[in-house]
Short mmCIF file of C-alpha atoms in Angstrom, two decimals:
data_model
loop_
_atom_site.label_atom_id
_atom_site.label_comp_id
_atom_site.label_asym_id
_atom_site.label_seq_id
_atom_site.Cartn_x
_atom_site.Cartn_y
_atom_site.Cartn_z
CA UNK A 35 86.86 45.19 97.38
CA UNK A 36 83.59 46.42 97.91
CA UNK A 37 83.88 49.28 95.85
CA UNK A 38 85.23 47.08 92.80
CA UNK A 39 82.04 44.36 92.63
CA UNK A 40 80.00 47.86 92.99
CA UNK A 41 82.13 49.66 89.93
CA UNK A 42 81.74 46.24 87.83
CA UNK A 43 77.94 45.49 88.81
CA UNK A 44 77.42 49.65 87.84
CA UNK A 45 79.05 49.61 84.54
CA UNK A 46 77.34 46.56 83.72
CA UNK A 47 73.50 47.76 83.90
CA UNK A 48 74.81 50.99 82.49
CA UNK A 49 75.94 49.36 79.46
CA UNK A 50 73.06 46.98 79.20
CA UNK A 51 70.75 50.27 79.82
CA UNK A 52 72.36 52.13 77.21
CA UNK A 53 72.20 49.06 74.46
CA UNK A 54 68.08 49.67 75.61
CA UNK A 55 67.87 53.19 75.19
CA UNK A 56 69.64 52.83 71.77
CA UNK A 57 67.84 49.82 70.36
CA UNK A 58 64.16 51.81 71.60
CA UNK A 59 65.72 55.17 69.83
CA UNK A 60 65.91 53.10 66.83
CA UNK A 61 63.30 51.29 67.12
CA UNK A 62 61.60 54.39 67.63
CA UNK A 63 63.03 56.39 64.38
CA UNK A 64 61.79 53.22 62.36
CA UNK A 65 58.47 53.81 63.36
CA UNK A 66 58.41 57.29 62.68
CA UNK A 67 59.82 56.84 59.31
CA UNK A 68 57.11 54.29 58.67
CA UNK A 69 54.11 56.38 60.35
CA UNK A 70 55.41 58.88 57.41
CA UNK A 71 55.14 56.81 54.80
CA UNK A 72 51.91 55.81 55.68
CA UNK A 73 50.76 59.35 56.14
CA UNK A 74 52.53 60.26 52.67
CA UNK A 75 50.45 57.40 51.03
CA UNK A 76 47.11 58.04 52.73
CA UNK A 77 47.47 61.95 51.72
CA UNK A 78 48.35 61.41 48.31
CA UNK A 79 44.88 58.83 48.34
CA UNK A 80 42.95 61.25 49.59
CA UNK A 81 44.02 63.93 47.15
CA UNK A 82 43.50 61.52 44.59
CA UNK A 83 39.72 60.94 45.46
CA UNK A 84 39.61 64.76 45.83
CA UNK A 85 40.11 65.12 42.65
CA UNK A 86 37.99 62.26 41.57
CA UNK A 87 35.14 63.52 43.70
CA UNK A 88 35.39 67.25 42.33
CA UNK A 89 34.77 66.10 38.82
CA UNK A 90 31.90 63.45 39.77
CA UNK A 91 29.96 66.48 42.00
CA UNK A 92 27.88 69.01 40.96
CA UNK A 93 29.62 73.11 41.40
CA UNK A 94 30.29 74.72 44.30
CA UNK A 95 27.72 77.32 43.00
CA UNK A 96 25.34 74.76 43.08
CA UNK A 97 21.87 74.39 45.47
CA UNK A 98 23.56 72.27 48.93
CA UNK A 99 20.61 69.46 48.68
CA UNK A 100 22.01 68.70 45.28
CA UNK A 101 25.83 68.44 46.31
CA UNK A 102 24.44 66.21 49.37
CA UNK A 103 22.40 63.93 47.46
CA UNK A 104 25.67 63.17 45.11
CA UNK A 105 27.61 62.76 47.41
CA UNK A 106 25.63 60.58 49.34
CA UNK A 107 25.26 58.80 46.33
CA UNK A 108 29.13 58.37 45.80
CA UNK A 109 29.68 57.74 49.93
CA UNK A 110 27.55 54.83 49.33
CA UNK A 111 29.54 53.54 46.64
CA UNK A 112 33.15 54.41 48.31
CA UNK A 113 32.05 53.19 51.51
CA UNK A 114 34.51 55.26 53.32
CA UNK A 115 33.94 57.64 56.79
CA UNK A 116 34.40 60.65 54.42
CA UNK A 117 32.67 64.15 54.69
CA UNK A 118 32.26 67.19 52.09
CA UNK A 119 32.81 70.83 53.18
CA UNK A 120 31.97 74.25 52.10
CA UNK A 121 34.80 76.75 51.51
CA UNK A 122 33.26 78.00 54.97
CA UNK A 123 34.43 75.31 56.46
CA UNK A 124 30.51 73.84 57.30
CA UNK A 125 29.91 70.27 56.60
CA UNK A 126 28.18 69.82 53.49
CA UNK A 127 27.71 65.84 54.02
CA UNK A 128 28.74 62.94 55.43
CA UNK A 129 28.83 59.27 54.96
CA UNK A 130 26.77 57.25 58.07
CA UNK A 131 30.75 55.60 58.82
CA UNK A 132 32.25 59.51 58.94
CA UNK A 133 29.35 60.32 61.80
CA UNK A 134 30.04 56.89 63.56
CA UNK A 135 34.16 57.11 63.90
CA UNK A 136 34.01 61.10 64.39
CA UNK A 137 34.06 60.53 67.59
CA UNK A 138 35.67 57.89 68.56
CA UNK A 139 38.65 58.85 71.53
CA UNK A 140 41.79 58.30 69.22
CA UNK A 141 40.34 59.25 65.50
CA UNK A 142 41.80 62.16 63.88
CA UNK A 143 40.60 63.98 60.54
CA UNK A 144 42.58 64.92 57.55
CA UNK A 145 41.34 67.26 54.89
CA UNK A 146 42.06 67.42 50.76
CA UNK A 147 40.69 70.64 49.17
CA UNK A 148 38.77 69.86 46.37
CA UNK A 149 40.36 72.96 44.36
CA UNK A 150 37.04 75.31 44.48
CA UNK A 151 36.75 76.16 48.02
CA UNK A 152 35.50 73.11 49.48
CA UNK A 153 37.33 70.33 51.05
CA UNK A 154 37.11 66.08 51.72
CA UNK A 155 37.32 65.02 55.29
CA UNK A 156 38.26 61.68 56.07
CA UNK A 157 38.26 60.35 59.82
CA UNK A 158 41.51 58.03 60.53
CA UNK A 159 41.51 56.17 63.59
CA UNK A 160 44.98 55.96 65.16
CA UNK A 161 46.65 55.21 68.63
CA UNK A 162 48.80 58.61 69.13
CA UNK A 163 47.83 61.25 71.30
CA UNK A 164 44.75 63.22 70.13
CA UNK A 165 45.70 66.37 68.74
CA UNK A 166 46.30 69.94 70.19
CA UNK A 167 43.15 71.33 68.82
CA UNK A 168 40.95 68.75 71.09
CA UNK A 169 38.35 66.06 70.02
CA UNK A 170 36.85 66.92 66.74
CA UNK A 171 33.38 68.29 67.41
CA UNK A 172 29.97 67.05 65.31
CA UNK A 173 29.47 67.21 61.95
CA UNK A 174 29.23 70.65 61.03
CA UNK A 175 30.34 72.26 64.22
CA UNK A 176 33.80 73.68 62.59
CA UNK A 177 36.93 73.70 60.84
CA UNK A 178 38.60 70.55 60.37
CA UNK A 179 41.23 69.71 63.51
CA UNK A 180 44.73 69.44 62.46
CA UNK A 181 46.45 66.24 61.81
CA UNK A 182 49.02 65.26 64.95
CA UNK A 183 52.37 65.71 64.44
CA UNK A 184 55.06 63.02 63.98
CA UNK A 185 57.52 64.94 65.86
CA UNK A 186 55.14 65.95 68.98
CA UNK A 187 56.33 65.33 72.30
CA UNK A 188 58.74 62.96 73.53
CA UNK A 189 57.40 59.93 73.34
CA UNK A 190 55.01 60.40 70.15
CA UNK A 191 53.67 57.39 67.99
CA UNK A 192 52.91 53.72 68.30
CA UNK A 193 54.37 54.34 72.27
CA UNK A 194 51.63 56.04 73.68
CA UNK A 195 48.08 55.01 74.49
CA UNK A 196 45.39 56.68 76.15
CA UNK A 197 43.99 55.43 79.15
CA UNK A 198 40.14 54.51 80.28
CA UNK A 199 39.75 58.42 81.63
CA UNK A 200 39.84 60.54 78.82
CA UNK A 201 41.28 63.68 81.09
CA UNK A 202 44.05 61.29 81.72
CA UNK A 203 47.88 62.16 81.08
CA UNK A 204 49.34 59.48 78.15
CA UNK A 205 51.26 56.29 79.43
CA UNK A 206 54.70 55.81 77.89
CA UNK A 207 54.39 52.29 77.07
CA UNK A 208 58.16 52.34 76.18
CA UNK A 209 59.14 53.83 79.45
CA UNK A 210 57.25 51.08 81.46
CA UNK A 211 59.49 48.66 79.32
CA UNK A 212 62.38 50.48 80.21
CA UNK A 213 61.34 50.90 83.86
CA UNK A 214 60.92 46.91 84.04
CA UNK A 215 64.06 46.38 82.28
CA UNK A 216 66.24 48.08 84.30
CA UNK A 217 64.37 46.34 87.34
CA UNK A 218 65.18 43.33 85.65
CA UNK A 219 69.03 44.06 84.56
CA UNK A 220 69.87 44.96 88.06
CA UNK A 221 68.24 41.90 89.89
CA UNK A 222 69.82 39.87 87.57
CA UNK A 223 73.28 41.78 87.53
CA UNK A 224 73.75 41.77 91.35
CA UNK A 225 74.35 37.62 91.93
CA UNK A 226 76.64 37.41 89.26
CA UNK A 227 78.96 40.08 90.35
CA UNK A 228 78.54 39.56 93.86
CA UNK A 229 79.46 35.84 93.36
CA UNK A 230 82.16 36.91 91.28
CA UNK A 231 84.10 39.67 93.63
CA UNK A 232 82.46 37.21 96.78
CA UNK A 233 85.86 34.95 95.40
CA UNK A 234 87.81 37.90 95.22
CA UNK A 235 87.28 38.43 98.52
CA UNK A 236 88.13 34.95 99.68
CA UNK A 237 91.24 35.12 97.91
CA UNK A 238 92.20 37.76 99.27
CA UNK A 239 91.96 37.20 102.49
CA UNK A 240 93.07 33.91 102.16
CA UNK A 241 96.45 35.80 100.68
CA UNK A 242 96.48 37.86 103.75
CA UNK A 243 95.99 34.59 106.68
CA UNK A 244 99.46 33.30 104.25
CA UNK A 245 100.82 36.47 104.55
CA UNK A 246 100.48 36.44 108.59
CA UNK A 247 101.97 32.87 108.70
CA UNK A 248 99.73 30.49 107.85
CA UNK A 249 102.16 28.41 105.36
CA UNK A 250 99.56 25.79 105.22
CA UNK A 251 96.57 27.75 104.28
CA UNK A 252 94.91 27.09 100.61
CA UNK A 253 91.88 28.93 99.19
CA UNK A 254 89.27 26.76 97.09
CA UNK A 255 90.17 27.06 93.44
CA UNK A 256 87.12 25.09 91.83
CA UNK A 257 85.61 26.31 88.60
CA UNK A 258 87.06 26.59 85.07
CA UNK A 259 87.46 30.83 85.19
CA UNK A 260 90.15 32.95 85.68
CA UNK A 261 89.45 33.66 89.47
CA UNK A 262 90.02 29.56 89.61
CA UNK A 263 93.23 30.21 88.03
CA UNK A 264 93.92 32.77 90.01
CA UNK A 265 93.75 30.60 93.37
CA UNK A 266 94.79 27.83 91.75
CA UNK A 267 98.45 29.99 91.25
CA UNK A 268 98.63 31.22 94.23
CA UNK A 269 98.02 28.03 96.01
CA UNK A 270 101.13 26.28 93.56
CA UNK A 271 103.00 29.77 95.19
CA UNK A 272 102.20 28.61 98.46
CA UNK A 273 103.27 25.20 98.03
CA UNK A 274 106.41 26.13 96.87
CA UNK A 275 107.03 28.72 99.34
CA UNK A 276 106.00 26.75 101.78
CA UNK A 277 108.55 23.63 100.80
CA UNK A 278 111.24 26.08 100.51
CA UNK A 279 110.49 27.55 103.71
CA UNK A 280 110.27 24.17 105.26
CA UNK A 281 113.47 23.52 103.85
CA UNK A 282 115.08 26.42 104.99
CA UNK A 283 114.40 25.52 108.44
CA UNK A 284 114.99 22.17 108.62
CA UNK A 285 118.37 22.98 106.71
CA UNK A 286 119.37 25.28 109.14
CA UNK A 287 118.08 23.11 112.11
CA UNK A 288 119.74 20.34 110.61
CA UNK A 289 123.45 22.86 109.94
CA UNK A 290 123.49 24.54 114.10
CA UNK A 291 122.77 20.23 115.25
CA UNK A 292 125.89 19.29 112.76
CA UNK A 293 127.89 22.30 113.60
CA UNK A 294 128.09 21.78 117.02
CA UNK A 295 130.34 18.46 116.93
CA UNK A 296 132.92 19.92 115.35
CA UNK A 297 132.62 22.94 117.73
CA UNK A 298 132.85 20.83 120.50
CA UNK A 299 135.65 18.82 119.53
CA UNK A 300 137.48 21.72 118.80
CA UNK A 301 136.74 23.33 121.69
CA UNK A 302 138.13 20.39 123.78
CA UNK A 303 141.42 19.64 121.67
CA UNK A 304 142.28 23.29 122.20
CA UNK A 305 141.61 22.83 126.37
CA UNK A 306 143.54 20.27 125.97
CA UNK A 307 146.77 21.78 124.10
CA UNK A 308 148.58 23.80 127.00
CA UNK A 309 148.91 20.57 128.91
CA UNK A 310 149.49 18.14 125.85
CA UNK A 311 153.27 16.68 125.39
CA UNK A 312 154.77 16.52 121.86
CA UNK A 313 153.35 13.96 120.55
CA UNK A 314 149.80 14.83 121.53
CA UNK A 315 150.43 17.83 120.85
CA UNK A 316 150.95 17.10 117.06
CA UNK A 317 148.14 14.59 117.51
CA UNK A 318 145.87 17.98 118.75
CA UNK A 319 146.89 19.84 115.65
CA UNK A 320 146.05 17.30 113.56
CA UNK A 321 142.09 16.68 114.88
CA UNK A 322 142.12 20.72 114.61
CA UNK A 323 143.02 20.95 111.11
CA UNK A 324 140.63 18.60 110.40
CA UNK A 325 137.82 19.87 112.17
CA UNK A 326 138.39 23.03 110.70
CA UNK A 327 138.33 21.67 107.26
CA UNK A 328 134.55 19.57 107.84
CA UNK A 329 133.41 23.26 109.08
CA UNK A 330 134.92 24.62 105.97
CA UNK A 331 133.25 21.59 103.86
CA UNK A 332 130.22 22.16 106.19
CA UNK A 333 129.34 25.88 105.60
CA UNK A 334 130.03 25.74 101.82
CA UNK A 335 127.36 22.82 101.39
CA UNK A 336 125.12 24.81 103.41
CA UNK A 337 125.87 28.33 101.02
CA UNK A 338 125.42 25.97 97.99
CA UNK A 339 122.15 24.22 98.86
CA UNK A 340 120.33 27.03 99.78
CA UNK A 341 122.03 28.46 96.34
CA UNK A 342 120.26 25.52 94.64
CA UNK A 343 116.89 26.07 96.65
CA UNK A 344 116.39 29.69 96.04
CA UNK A 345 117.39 29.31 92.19
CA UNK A 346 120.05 31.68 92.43
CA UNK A 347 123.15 31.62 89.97
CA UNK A 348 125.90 29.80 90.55
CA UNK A 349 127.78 30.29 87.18
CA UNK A 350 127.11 30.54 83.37
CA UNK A 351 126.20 27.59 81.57
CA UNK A 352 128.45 26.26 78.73
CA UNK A 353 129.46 23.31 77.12
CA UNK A 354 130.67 21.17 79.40
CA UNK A 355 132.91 17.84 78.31
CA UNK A 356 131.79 15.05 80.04
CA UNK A 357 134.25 12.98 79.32
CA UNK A 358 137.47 14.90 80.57
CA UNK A 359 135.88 15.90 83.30
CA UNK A 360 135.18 12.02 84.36
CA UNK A 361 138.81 11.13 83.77
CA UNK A 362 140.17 13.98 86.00
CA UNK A 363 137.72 13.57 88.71
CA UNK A 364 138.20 9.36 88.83
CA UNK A 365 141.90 10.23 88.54
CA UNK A 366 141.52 13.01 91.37
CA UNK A 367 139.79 9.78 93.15
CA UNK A 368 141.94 7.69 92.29
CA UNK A 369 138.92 5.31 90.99
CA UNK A 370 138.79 3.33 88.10
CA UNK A 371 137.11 5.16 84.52
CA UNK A 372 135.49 2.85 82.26
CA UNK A 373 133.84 5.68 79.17
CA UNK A 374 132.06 3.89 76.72
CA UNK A 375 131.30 7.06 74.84
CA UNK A 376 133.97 8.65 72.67
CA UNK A 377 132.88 12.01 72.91
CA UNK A 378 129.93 13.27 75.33
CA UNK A 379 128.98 17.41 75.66
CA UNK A 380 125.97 18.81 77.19
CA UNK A 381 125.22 22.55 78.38
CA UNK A 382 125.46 22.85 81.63
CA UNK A 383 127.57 24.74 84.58
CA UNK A 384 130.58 22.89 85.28
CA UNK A 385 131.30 23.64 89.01
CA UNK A 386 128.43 22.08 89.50
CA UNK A 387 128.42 18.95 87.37
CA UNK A 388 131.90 18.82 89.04
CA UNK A 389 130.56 19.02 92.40
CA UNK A 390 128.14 16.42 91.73
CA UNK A 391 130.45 13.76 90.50
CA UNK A 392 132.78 14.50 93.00
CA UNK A 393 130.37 14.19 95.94
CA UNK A 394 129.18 10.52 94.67
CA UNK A 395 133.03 9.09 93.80
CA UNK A 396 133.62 10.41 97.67
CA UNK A 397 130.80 9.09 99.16
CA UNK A 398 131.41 5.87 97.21
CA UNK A 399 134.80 5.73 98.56
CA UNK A 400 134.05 6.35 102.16
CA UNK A 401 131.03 3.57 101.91
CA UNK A 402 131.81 1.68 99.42
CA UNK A 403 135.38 0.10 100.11
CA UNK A 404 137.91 0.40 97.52
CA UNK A 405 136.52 -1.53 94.25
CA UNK A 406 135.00 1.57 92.77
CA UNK A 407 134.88 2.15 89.32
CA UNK A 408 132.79 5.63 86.82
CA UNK A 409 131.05 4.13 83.84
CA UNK A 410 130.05 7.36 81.10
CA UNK A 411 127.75 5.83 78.81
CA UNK A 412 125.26 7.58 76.31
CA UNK A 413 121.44 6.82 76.82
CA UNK A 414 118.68 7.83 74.92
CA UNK A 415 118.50 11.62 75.55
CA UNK A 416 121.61 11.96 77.14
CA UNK A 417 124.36 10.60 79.20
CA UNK A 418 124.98 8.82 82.65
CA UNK A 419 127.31 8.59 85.08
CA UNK A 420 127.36 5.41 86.39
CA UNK A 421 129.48 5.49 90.05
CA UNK A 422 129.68 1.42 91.12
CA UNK A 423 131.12 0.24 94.34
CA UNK A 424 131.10 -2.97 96.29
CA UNK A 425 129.48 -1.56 99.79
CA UNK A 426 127.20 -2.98 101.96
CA UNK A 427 124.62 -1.28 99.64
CA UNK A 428 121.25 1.00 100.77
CA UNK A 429 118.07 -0.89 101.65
CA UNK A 430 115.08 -0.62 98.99
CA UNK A 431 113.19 0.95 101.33
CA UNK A 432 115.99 3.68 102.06
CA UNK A 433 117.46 4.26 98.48
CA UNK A 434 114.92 7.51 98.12
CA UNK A 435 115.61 9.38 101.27
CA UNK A 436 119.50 9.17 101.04
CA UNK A 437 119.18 12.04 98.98
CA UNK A 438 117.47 14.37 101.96
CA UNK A 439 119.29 16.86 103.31
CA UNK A 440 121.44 15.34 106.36
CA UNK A 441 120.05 11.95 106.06
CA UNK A 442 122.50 9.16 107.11
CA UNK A 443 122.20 5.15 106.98
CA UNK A 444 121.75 3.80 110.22
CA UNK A 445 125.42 2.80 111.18
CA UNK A 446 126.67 5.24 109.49
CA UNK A 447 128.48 7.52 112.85
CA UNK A 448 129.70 10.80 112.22
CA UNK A 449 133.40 9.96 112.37
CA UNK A 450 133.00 8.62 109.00
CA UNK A 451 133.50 11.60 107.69
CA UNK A 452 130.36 13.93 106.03
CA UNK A 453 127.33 15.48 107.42
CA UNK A 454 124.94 14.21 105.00
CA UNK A 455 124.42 16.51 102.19
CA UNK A 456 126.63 15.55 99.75
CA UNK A 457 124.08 13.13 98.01
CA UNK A 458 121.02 16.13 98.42
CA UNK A 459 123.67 18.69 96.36
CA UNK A 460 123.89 16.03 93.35
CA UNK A 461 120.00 15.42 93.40
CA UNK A 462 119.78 19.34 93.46
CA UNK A 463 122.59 20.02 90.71
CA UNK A 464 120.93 17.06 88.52
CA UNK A 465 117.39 18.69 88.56
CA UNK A 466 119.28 22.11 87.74
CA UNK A 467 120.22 20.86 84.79
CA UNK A 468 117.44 19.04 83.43
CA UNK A 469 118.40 15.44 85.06
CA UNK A 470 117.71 13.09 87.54
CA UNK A 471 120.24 10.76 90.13
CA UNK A 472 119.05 7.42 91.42
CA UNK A 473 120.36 4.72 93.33
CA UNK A 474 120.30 1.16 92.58
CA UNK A 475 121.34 -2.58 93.61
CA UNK A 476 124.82 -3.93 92.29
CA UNK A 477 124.65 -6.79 90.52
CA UNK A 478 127.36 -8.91 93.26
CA UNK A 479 126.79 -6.86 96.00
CA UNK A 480 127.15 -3.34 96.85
CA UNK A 481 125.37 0.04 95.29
CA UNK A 482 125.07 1.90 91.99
CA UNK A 483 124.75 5.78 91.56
CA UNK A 484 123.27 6.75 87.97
CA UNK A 485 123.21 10.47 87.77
CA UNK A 486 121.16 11.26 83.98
CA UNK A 487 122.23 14.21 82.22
CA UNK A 488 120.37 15.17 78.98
CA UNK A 489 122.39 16.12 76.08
CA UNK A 490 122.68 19.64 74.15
CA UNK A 491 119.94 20.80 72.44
CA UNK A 492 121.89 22.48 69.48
#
């Protein structure tokens, strides 16, 4: 984990350095491209006033005092810092703004020849770098010094500046930026990520305390992003792992307490049949048979709920007709069938729908006495089943948790026959389907079980 917040928080000042570097390369290139313009324009200028100049002076040939005084004259006029120069390079002239910017730290001086041997020197102050030849020296120490270079060094144009020492190497301007903004990036950078993968972290350990056993262990899934999602999944995971492990247990709790009565009575009518006499013998045989068959009934409720829990398959949905299968399990019942539907079809599995409607038309017969009757009746968005009896009915207060796994009414002993999952099974098969089973009052006494099916979508 720690490598991945130090791979993300990496990559991200690399790519925010880069996007820098590229944005100061062009920045850069426009500058140059400019500078070169500029340069183009001023040396076209001052070839122009070259010319100009060449045709307003006296000769070459002629005496030096009289080339000065003209083009003192004309200096005055074009009140630029602009010298004249003899084809041996010695200054013929100057203007007083040539001798006062000549040298300045920074100022540079460009020549135009004037097409007869002599030359026009102009001093231009700029920012670059002074040129490889060195300061320009007084008037009429030399040669002209050669204009910088656009393409000089690394760094050269607008970028660099000298500073106060004049022996001192050039400042990169550009690089300080840089320099700062990578300071910058990276303090900025760090928080972010480190908050970020900081949740990462807490997830996952959180994932590994569940993962050790700690069923009711949630990580904090506040904020809108996707590490919020994240936790927010995995804590619906752990609630539903945890319910179905709770279930699991308590299911199988519940199945060794329930298994153990008809164990024990089997284990005592078989004591007693060596010493039985005919009639208790056939007496003995009968409570075995029986016992045998609620451990039958027992075990495949047990298979089938945890079936239901853990979403396995239990068979391939088809239509199912809801209406013959009412009339053969109220006949099988022996219940009446009142179907106020003429035909009813959903998709479903029907083992299960069978199982479901079986389990409430035998619960309503062992609780309910014998005026039982199974409405079908279409509702909006389906069908019901509607099992009535005339019991002693389920309290208000009671009508919700008849549908837990082994919950009886108080009263209700085991001899009665059941071990109290038949009504959990038709809750289960009903929300495997889509549906929902309730219980109600009777109008008159007594209970009603409406189990909701919704119809085919087709």
């Amino acid at each position: 984990m720690k490598s991945l917040y130090f791979r993300i928080y990496l990559t991200l000042v690399a790519l925010l350095l880069a996007f820098a570097f590229g944005s100061a390369w062009l920045f850069q290139r426009h500058i140059e491209q400019e500078r070169g313009n500029v340069e183009l324009v001023a040396g076209e200028r001052l070839n122009a006033m070259a010319g100009l100049l060449k045709l307003a002076l006296p000769q070459a040939t002629a005496p030096r005092e009289a080339q000065a005084d003209a083009f003192a004259d004309w200096g005055g006029r074009l009140r630029m810092p602009i010298a004249l120069v003899d084809a041996e390079g010695r200054r013929i002239a100057t203007t007083l703004m040539f001798q006062r910017r000549v040298d300045d730290r920074g100022a540079i001086i460009v020549s135009a020849s004037l097409g007869d041997g002599r030359s026009l020197e102009m001093v231009r102050s700029v920012r670059p770098a002074m040129p490889q030849g060195g300061p320009p020296g007084p008037p009429g120490s030399g040669p002209a010094a050669r204009p910088p270079r656009l393409d000089e060094g690394p760094w050269a144009g607008p970028w660099l500046h000298r500073s106060v020492s004049p022996n001192a190497p050039a400042v990169s301007t550009l690089a300080i930026v840089l320099v700062l903004l990578f300071i910058g990036v990276a303090a900025g950078a760090y928080p972010v990520v480190r908050r970020l993968t900081r949740r990462l972290e807490m997830l996952k350990r959180g994932v590994e305390q569940f993962g050790a056993g700690q069923l009711g262990l949630r990580v904090d899934d506040s904020g809108s992003d996707e590490v919020a999602a994240l936790a927010g999944s995995f804590n619906q995971a752990a609630d539903r792992i945890e319910t179905l492990l709770r279930s699991h247990q308590s299911l199988l709790a519940n199945a060794s307490h329930e298994l153990r009565s008809p164990l024990a009575r089997l284990k005592m009518a078989f004591a007693m049949l060596d010493d039985a006499g005919a009639a208790q013998r056939e007496r003995l045989a009968h409570e075995i048979d029986v016992n045998i068959a609620e451990l039958d009934a027992l075990v495949e409720e047990v298979l089938l709920a945890s079936r239901l829990e853990a979403g396995s398959a239990v068979g391939d949905s088809h239509a199912v007709e809801l209406l013959a299968l009412g009339a053969e399990e109220a006949a099988r019942a022996e219940v009446a069938f009142e179907p106020e539907t003429d035909a009813a079809r959903i998709d479903g599995q029907e083992r299960l729908l069978r199982r479901a409607l079986r389990n409430l038309l035998d619960n309503a017969r062992r609780y309910g006495g014998p005026e039982v009757k199974l409405v079908l009746r279409p509702v909006a968005g389906g069908y019901e089943y509607v099992v009535a009896d005339r019991g002693p009915g389920v309290p208000a207060d009671m009508r919700e948790r008849i549908f837990e796994p082994f919950f009886r009414l108080p009263g209700h002993a085991e001899m009665a026959g059941g071990v109290g999952l038949g009504l959990s099974l038709v809750k289960q098969i009903a929300e495997r389907h889509g549906g929902s089973v309730r219980c109600l009052a009777r109008d008159g006494g007594g209970s009603r079980f409406v189990l909701f099916l919704p119809s085919s979508k087709r």
